[in-house]
Each structure stands twice: as C-alpha cells, then as structure tokens.
Short mmCIF file of C-alpha atoms and ligand atoms in Angstrom, two decimals:
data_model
loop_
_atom_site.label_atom_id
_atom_site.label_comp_id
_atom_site.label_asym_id
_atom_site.label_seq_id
_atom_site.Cartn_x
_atom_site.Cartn_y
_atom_site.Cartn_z
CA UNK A 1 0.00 0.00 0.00
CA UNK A 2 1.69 3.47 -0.86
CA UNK A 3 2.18 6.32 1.05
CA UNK A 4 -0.26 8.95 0.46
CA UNK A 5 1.02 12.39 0.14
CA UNK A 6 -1.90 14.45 1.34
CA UNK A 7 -1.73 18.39 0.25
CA UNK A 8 -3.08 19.86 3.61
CA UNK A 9 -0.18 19.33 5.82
CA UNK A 10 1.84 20.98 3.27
CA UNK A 11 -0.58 23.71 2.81
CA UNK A 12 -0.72 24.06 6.83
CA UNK A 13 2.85 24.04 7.10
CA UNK A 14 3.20 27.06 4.38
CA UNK A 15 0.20 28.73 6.10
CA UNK A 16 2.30 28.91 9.64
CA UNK A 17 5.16 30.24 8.11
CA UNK A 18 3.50 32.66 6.08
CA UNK A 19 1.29 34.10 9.28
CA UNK A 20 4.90 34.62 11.12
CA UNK A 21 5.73 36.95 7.90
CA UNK A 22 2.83 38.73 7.78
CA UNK A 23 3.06 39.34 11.51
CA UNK A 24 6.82 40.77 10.94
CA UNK A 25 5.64 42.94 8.29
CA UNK A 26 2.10 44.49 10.01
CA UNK A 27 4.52 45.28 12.79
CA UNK A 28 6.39 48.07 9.64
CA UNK A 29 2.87 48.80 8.93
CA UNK A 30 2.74 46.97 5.81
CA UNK A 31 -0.25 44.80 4.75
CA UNK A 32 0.22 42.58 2.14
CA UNK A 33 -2.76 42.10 -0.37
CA UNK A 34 -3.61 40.21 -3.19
CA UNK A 35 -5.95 42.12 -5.99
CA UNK A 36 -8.11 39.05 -8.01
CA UNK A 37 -9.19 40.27 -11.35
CA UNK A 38 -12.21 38.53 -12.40
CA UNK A 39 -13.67 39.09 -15.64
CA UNK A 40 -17.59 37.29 -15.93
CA UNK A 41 -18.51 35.14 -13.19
CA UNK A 42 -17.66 31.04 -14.14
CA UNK A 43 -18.14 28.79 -11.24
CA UNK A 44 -14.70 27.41 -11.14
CA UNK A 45 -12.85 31.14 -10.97
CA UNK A 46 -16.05 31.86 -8.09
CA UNK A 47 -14.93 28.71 -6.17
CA UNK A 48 -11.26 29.15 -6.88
CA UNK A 49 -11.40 32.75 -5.86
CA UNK A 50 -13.20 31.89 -2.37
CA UNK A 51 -10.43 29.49 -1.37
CA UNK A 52 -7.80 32.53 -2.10
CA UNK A 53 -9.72 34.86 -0.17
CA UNK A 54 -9.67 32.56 2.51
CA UNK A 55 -6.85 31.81 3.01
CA UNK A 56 -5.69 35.65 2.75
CA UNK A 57 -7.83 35.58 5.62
CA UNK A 58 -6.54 33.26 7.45
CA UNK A 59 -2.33 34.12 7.76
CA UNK A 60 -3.62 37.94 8.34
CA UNK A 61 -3.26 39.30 4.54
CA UNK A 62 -5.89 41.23 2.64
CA UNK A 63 -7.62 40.57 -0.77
CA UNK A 64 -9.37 42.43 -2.80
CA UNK A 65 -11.49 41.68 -6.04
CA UNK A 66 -11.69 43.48 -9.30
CA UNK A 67 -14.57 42.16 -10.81
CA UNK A 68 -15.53 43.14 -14.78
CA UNK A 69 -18.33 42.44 -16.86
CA UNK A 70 -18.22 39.43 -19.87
CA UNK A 71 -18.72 41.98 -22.69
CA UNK A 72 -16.06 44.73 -21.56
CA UNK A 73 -14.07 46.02 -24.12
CA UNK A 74 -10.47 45.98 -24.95
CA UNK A 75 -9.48 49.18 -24.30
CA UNK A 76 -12.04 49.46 -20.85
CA UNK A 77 -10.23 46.15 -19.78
CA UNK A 78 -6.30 47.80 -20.53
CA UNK A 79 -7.33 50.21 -18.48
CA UNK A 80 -8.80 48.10 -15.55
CA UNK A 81 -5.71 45.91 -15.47
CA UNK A 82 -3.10 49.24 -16.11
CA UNK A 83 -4.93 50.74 -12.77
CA UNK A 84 -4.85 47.39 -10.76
CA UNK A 85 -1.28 47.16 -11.68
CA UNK A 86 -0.76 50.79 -10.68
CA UNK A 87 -2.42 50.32 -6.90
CA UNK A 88 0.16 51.07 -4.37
CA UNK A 89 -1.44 48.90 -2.24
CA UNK A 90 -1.92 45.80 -4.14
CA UNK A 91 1.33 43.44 -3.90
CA UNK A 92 0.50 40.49 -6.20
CA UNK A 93 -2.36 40.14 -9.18
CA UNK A 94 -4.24 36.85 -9.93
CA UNK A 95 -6.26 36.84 -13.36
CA UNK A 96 -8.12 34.46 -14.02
CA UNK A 97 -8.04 32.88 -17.64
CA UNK A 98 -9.24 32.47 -20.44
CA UNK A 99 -10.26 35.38 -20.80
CA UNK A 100 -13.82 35.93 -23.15
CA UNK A 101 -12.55 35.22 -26.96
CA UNK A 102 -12.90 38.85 -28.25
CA UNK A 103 -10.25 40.38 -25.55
CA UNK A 104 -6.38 39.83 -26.56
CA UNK A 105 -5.23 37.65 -23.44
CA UNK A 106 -1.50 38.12 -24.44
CA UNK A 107 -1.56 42.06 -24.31
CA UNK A 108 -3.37 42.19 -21.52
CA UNK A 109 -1.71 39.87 -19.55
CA UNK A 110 1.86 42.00 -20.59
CA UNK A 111 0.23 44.63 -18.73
CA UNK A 112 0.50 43.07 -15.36
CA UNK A 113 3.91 44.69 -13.55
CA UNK A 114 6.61 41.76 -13.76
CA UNK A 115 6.72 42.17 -9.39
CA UNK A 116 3.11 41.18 -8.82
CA UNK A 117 3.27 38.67 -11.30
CA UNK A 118 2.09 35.85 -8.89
CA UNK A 119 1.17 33.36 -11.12
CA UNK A 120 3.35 34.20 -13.69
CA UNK A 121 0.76 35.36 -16.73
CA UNK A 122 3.12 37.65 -18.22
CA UNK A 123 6.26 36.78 -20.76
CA UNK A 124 8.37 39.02 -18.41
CA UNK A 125 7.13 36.50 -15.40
CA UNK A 126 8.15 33.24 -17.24
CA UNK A 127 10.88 34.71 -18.69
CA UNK A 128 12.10 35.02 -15.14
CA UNK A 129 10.99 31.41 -14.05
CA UNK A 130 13.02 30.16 -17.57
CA UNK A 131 16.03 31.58 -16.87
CA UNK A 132 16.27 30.60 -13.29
CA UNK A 133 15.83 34.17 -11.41
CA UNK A 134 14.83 34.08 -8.55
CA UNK A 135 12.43 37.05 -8.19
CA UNK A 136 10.00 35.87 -10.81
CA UNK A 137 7.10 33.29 -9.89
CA UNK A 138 6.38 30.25 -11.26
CA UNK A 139 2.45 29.60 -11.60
CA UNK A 140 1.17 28.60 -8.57
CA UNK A 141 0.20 24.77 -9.31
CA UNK A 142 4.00 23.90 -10.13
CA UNK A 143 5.13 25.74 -6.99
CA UNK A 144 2.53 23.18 -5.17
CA UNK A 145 3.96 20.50 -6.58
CA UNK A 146 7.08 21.31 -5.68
CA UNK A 147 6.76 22.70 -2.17
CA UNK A 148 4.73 18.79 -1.61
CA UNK A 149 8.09 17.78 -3.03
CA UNK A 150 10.00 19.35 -0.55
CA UNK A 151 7.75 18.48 2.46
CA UNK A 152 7.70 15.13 1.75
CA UNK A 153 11.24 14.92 1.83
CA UNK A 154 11.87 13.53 -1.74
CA UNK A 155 15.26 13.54 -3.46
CA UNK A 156 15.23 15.26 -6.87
CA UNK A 157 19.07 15.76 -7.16
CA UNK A 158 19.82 13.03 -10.57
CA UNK A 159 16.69 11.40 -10.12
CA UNK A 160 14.84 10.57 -13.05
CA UNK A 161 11.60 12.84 -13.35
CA UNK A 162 9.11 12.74 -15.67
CA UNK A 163 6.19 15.13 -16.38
CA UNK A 164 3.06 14.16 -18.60
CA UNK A 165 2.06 17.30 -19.88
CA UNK A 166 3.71 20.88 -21.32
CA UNK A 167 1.75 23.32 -20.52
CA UNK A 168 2.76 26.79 -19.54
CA UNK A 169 0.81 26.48 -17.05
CA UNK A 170 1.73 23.29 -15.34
CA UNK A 171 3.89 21.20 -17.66
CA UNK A 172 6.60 23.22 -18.56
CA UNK A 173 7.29 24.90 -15.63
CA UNK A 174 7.30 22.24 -13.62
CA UNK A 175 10.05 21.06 -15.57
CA UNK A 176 12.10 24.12 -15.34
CA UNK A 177 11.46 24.04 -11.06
CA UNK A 178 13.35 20.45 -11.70
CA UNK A 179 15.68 20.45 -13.40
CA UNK A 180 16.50 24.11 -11.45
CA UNK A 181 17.12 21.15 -8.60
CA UNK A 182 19.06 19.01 -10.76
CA UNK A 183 16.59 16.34 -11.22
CA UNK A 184 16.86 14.29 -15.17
CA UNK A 185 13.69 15.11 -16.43
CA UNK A 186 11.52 14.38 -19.29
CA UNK A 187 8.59 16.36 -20.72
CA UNK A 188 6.30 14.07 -22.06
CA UNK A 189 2.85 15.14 -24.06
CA UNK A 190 0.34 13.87 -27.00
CA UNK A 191 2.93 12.92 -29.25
CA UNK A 192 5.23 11.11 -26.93
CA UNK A 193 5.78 7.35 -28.26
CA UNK A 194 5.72 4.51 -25.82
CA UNK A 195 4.41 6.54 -22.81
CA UNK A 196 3.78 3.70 -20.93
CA UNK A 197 7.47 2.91 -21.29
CA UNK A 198 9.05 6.27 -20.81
CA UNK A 199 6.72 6.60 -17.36
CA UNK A 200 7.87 3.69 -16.13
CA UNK A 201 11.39 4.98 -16.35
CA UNK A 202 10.68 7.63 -13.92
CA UNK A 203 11.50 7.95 -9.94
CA UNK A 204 9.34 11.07 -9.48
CA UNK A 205 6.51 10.73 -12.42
CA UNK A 206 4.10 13.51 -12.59
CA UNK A 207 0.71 13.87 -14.08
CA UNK A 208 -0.62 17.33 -15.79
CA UNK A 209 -2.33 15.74 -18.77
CA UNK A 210 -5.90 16.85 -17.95
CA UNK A 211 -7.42 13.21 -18.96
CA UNK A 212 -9.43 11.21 -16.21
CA UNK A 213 -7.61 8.25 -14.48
CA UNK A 214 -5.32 8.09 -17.60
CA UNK A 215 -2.20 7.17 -15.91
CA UNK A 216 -3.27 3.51 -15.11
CA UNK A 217 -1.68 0.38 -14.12
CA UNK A 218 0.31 0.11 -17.50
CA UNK A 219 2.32 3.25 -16.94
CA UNK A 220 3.80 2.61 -13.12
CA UNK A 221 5.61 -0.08 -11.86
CA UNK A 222 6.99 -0.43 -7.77
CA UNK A 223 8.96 1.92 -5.82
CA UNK A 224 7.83 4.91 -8.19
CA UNK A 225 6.97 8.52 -6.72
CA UNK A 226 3.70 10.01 -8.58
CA UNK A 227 2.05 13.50 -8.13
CA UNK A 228 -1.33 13.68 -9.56
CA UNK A 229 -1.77 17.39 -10.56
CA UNK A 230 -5.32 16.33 -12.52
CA UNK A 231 -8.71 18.03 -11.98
CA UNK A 232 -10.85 16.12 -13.89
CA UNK A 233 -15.02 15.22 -13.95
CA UNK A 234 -14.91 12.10 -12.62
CA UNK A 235 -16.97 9.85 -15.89
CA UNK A 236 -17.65 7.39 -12.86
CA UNK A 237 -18.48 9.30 -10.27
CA UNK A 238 -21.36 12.18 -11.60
CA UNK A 239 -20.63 15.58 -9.97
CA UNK A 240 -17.11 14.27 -8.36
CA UNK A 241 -13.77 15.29 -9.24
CA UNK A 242 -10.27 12.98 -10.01
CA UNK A 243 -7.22 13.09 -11.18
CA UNK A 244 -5.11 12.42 -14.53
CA UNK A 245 -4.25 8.98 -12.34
CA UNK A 246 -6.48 5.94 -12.30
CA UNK A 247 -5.62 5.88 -8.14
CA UNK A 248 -7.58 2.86 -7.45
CA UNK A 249 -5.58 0.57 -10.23
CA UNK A 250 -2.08 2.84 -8.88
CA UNK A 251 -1.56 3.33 -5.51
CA UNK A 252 -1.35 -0.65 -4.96
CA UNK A 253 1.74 -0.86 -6.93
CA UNK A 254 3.92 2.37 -6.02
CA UNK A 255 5.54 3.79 -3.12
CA UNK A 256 4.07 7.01 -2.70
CA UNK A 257 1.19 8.85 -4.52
CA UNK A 258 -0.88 12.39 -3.97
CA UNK A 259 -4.90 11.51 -4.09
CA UNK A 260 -7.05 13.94 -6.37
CA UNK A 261 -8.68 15.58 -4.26
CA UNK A 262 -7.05 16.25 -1.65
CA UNK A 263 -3.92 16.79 -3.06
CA UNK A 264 -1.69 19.13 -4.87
CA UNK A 265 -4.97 21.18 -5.25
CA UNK A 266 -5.19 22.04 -1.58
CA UNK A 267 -1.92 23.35 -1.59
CA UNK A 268 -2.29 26.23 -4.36
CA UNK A 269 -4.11 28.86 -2.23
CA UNK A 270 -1.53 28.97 -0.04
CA UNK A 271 0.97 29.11 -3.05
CA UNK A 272 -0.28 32.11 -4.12
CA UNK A 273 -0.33 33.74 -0.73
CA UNK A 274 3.24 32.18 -0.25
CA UNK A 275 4.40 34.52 -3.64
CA UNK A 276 1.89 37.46 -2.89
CA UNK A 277 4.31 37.82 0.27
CA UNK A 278 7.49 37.35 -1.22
CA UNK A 279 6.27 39.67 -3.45
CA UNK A 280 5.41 42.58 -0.87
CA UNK A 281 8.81 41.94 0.78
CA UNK A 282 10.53 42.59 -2.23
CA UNK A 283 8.11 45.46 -2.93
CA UNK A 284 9.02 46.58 0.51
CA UNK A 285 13.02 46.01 0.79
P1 NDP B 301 -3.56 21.45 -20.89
O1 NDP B 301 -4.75 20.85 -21.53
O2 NDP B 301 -3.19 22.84 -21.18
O3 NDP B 301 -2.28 20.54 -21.21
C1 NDP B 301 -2.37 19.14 -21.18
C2 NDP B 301 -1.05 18.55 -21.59
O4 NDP B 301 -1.19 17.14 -21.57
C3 NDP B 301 -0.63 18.94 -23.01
O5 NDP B 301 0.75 19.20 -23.04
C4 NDP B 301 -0.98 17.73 -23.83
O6 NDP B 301 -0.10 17.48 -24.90
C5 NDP B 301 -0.82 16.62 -22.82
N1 NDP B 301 -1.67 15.51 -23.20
C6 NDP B 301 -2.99 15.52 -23.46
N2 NDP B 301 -3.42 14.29 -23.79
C7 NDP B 301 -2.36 13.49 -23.72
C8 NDP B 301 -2.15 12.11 -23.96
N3 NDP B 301 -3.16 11.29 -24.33
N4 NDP B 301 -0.91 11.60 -23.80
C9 NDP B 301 0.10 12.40 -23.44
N5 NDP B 301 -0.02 13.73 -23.19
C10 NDP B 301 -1.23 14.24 -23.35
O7 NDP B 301 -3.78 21.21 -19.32
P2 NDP B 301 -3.10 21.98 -18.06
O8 NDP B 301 -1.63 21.85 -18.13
O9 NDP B 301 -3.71 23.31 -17.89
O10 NDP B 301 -3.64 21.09 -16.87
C11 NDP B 301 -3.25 19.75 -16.71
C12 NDP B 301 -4.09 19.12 -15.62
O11 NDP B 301 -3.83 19.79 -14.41
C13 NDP B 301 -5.60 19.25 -15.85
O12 NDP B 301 -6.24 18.10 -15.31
C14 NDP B 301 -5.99 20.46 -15.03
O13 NDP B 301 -7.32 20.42 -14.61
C15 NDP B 301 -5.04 20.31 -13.88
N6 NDP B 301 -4.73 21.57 -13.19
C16 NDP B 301 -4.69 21.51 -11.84
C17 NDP B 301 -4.40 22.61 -11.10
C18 NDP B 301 -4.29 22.47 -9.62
O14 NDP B 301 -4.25 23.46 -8.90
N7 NDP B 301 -4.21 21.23 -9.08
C19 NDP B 301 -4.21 23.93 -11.75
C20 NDP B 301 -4.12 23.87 -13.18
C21 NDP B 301 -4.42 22.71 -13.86
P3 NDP B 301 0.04 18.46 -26.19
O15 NDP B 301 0.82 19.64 -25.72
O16 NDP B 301 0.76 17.64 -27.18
O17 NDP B 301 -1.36 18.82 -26.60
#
C-alpha cells in the first residue's frame, strides 16, 4: 500500500510560516494584499477565488477583487488591469483565464507589472521562471507540486523525473522548477511514443495531462513517486472530481502517490499567498 502524500499538511505548514511573515511585516505597517481580477462570473474562478480569499484571511493578509463584466471592451479592460497594476497597495495580481474570446489575453496579460506577477501570466514572469531568477514566480500549481516535493522529503538531485504534460501552465514549468534542482527530467505530451514505457522509467513521475484516471496500471511499476496534478469530472463518479491517475488501479503498486482531491490542489491557495508575500517583501526592501 503506498504512502499517500496528502496536500493539507503541506498547505498548513506554508500557512504557519507565512502568518509569522505577515506578523513581521504588520509590525512596519505593511499589509500585504492580493488584488483578483475577475472578468464574468464562471463557477470554477467563483470557487477558486473563495479558497484565495480565505486563506488571505486566514495568515492575516488582505484581498481584494476586481470584478468586470463578460462583454467589456479591450481598451475598458487595458485600463482596468493598467490601474490594478498601478495600486500602491496591491502586492500580487491573480487573473483568471481564459479570458472571453474577443479580448487579446497576451496584451493584456503584458500589462501586469513583472513584481506582482504571482502566477506568472506575463512573458516578463516566465521569462524570469526560464532563466532561473529568482524574483520571478512560477504559476502557482508547479510551486505546489514542488513545495509537496519538498515536504515530503523527496530527493530530486539526478533522479529521473518525468512530467506528462507541457503546458505553460503546469507542464513546462514544472520542468524548469526540476531540473533548477538538478533532477533528469523528461517532458512528455500527446505525441510522446511509448508513454507507458518512458513513465515507467521515472523515480518522481508527474501527471498534468488533464485526462481522467489516464495514468493507469500500464504506466507505473513499484517503488515509483507520482504526483497527480489532474482536476478532472470524474466519468464514474457524476458531480465528483479525479485526477489524470487511475488511483484505485495505482496506488497498490507504487511507493508514494498524492490523491485527487485532496492533493496538490489544496496546496495552491496557499501558493499564491506564499508569492503574494514574497512579493510585498521585495516590494518593501
Ligand atoms: P492542458 O490541456 O493545457 O495541457 C495538457 C497537456 O497534456 C498537453 O501538453 C498535452 O499534450 C498533454 N496531453 C494531453 N493528452 C495526452 C495524452 N493522451 N498523452 C500524453 N499527453 C497528453 O492542461 P493543463 O496543463 O492546464 O492542466 C493539466 C491538468 O492539471 C488538468 O487536469 C488540469 O485540470 C489540472 N490543473 C490543476 C491545477 C491544480 O491546482 N491542481 C491547476 C491547473 C491545472 P500536447 O501539448 O501535445 O497537446
């Protein structure tokens, strides 16, 4: 029976840490705050958005949201985002995306300042992340999947790592966070041949594929490491969520897995806390 790496003990861990921060910096009379640009109202950003505002809560920051309607324009929406940007007050920005079809996502997200780029939506962010420096943030779900990493205690230094998936949002910048700590790592994605095979290979194998239960028993063998980063509809379970791993078929043969939920998706929130403080005290040097 594996080990089951569970996200909230990492998220509580980060959360303690980050209250102690926020503590040191209320006593310069600084208050770090998160602005949440919202544009429409989908039920995933709504749901997504309570958890950060939470959590903001709960290690002592503030949050603010910067809500916009579905039809606003291009130029209205610059303007938003310029003036979010420009708030003295606001540390780190989360947008949610996609944005609606008729806005251009890639100016708009060029418009968020590089130092409250939380969750790393601008090319100046990942350009940061890409080239190793350590003032720019990756997106938030690779952080988590790395600071689970780290809690957990698990060696990355030449181990073989491989990550379904190559995303900018997950995938790829995972890989960078990696190989930054010397793991040997492979970015796998639609095209890869034998995936089966080349998961197998891995020490540390991690999921972003966005396909139910995909990672089955064909793709793990014993001693492996795997971090399920999946949110998927469950096709067996109606109105429940899994992950890109088929746990039930998995967790019998490998050492130590993260469930879906209750995984790397309970650690994000405090992620993005985590870099909306890092960013204030940079902000605030
Ligand atoms: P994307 O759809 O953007 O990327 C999926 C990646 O998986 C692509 O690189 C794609 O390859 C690859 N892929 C798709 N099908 C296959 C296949 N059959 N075999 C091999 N590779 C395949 O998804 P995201 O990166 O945004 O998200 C990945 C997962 O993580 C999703 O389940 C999502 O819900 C979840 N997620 C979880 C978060 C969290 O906080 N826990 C946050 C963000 C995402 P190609 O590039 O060739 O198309």
């Amino acid at each position: 029976m594996a080990e089951r790496l569970k996200g909230k003990p990492v998220a509580d861990a980060i959360k303690e840490e980050l209250t102690k921060k926020v503590e040191a910096l209320k006593g310069r009379n600084i208050v770090p705050k998160l602005g949440i640009v919202r544009v429409g109202a989908r039920p995933d950003d709504l749901f997504y958005e309570g958890g950060a505002k939470k959590t903001c809560t709960a290690v002592g920051m503030e949050s603010e949201v910067f809500e916009y309607p579905e039809d606003i324009d291009q130029a209205a929406f610059e303007k938003a985002i310029t003036d979010v940007g420009a708030k003295k007050d606001i540390n780190g920005i989360l947008m949610f995306s996609p944005l609606p079809k008729h806005l251009d996502e890639r100016k708009i997200r060029s418009l968020i300042p590089v130092a409250k780029d939380v969750d790393c939506l601008s090319l100046g962010g990942a350009a940061k992340v890409f080239t190793d420096d350590p003032t720019g943030f990756p997106p938030c779900t690779p952080t988590a999947c790395m600071d689970m990493i780290h809690y957990y205690n698990i060696p990355i230094k030449g181990k073989k790592c491989v990550v379904v998936g190559r995303s900018l949002v997950v995938g790829k910048p995972l890989a960078m966070l990696l190989l930054r700590e010397h793991g040997t790592v492979t970015i796998c994605h639609s095209r890869t041949e034998n995936l089966p095979e080349v998961c197998k290979e891995a020490e540390i194998l991690i999921a972003a594929v966005g396909r139910a239960k995909m990672i089955n028993a064909d793709y793990v063998k014993e001693g492996q490491i795997v971090i399920d980063v999946g949110i998927n509809a469950d096709p067996d379970n109606p109105g429940k969520y899994c992950g890109d791993v088929n746990y039930a078929e998995v967790e019998p043969i490998v050492e130590r897995i993260s469930p879906v939920p209750a995984g790397v998706g309970s650690v994000t929130t405090s992620v993005l806390c985590k870099q909306t403080i890092m960013a204030c005290e940079m902000q605030n040097a």
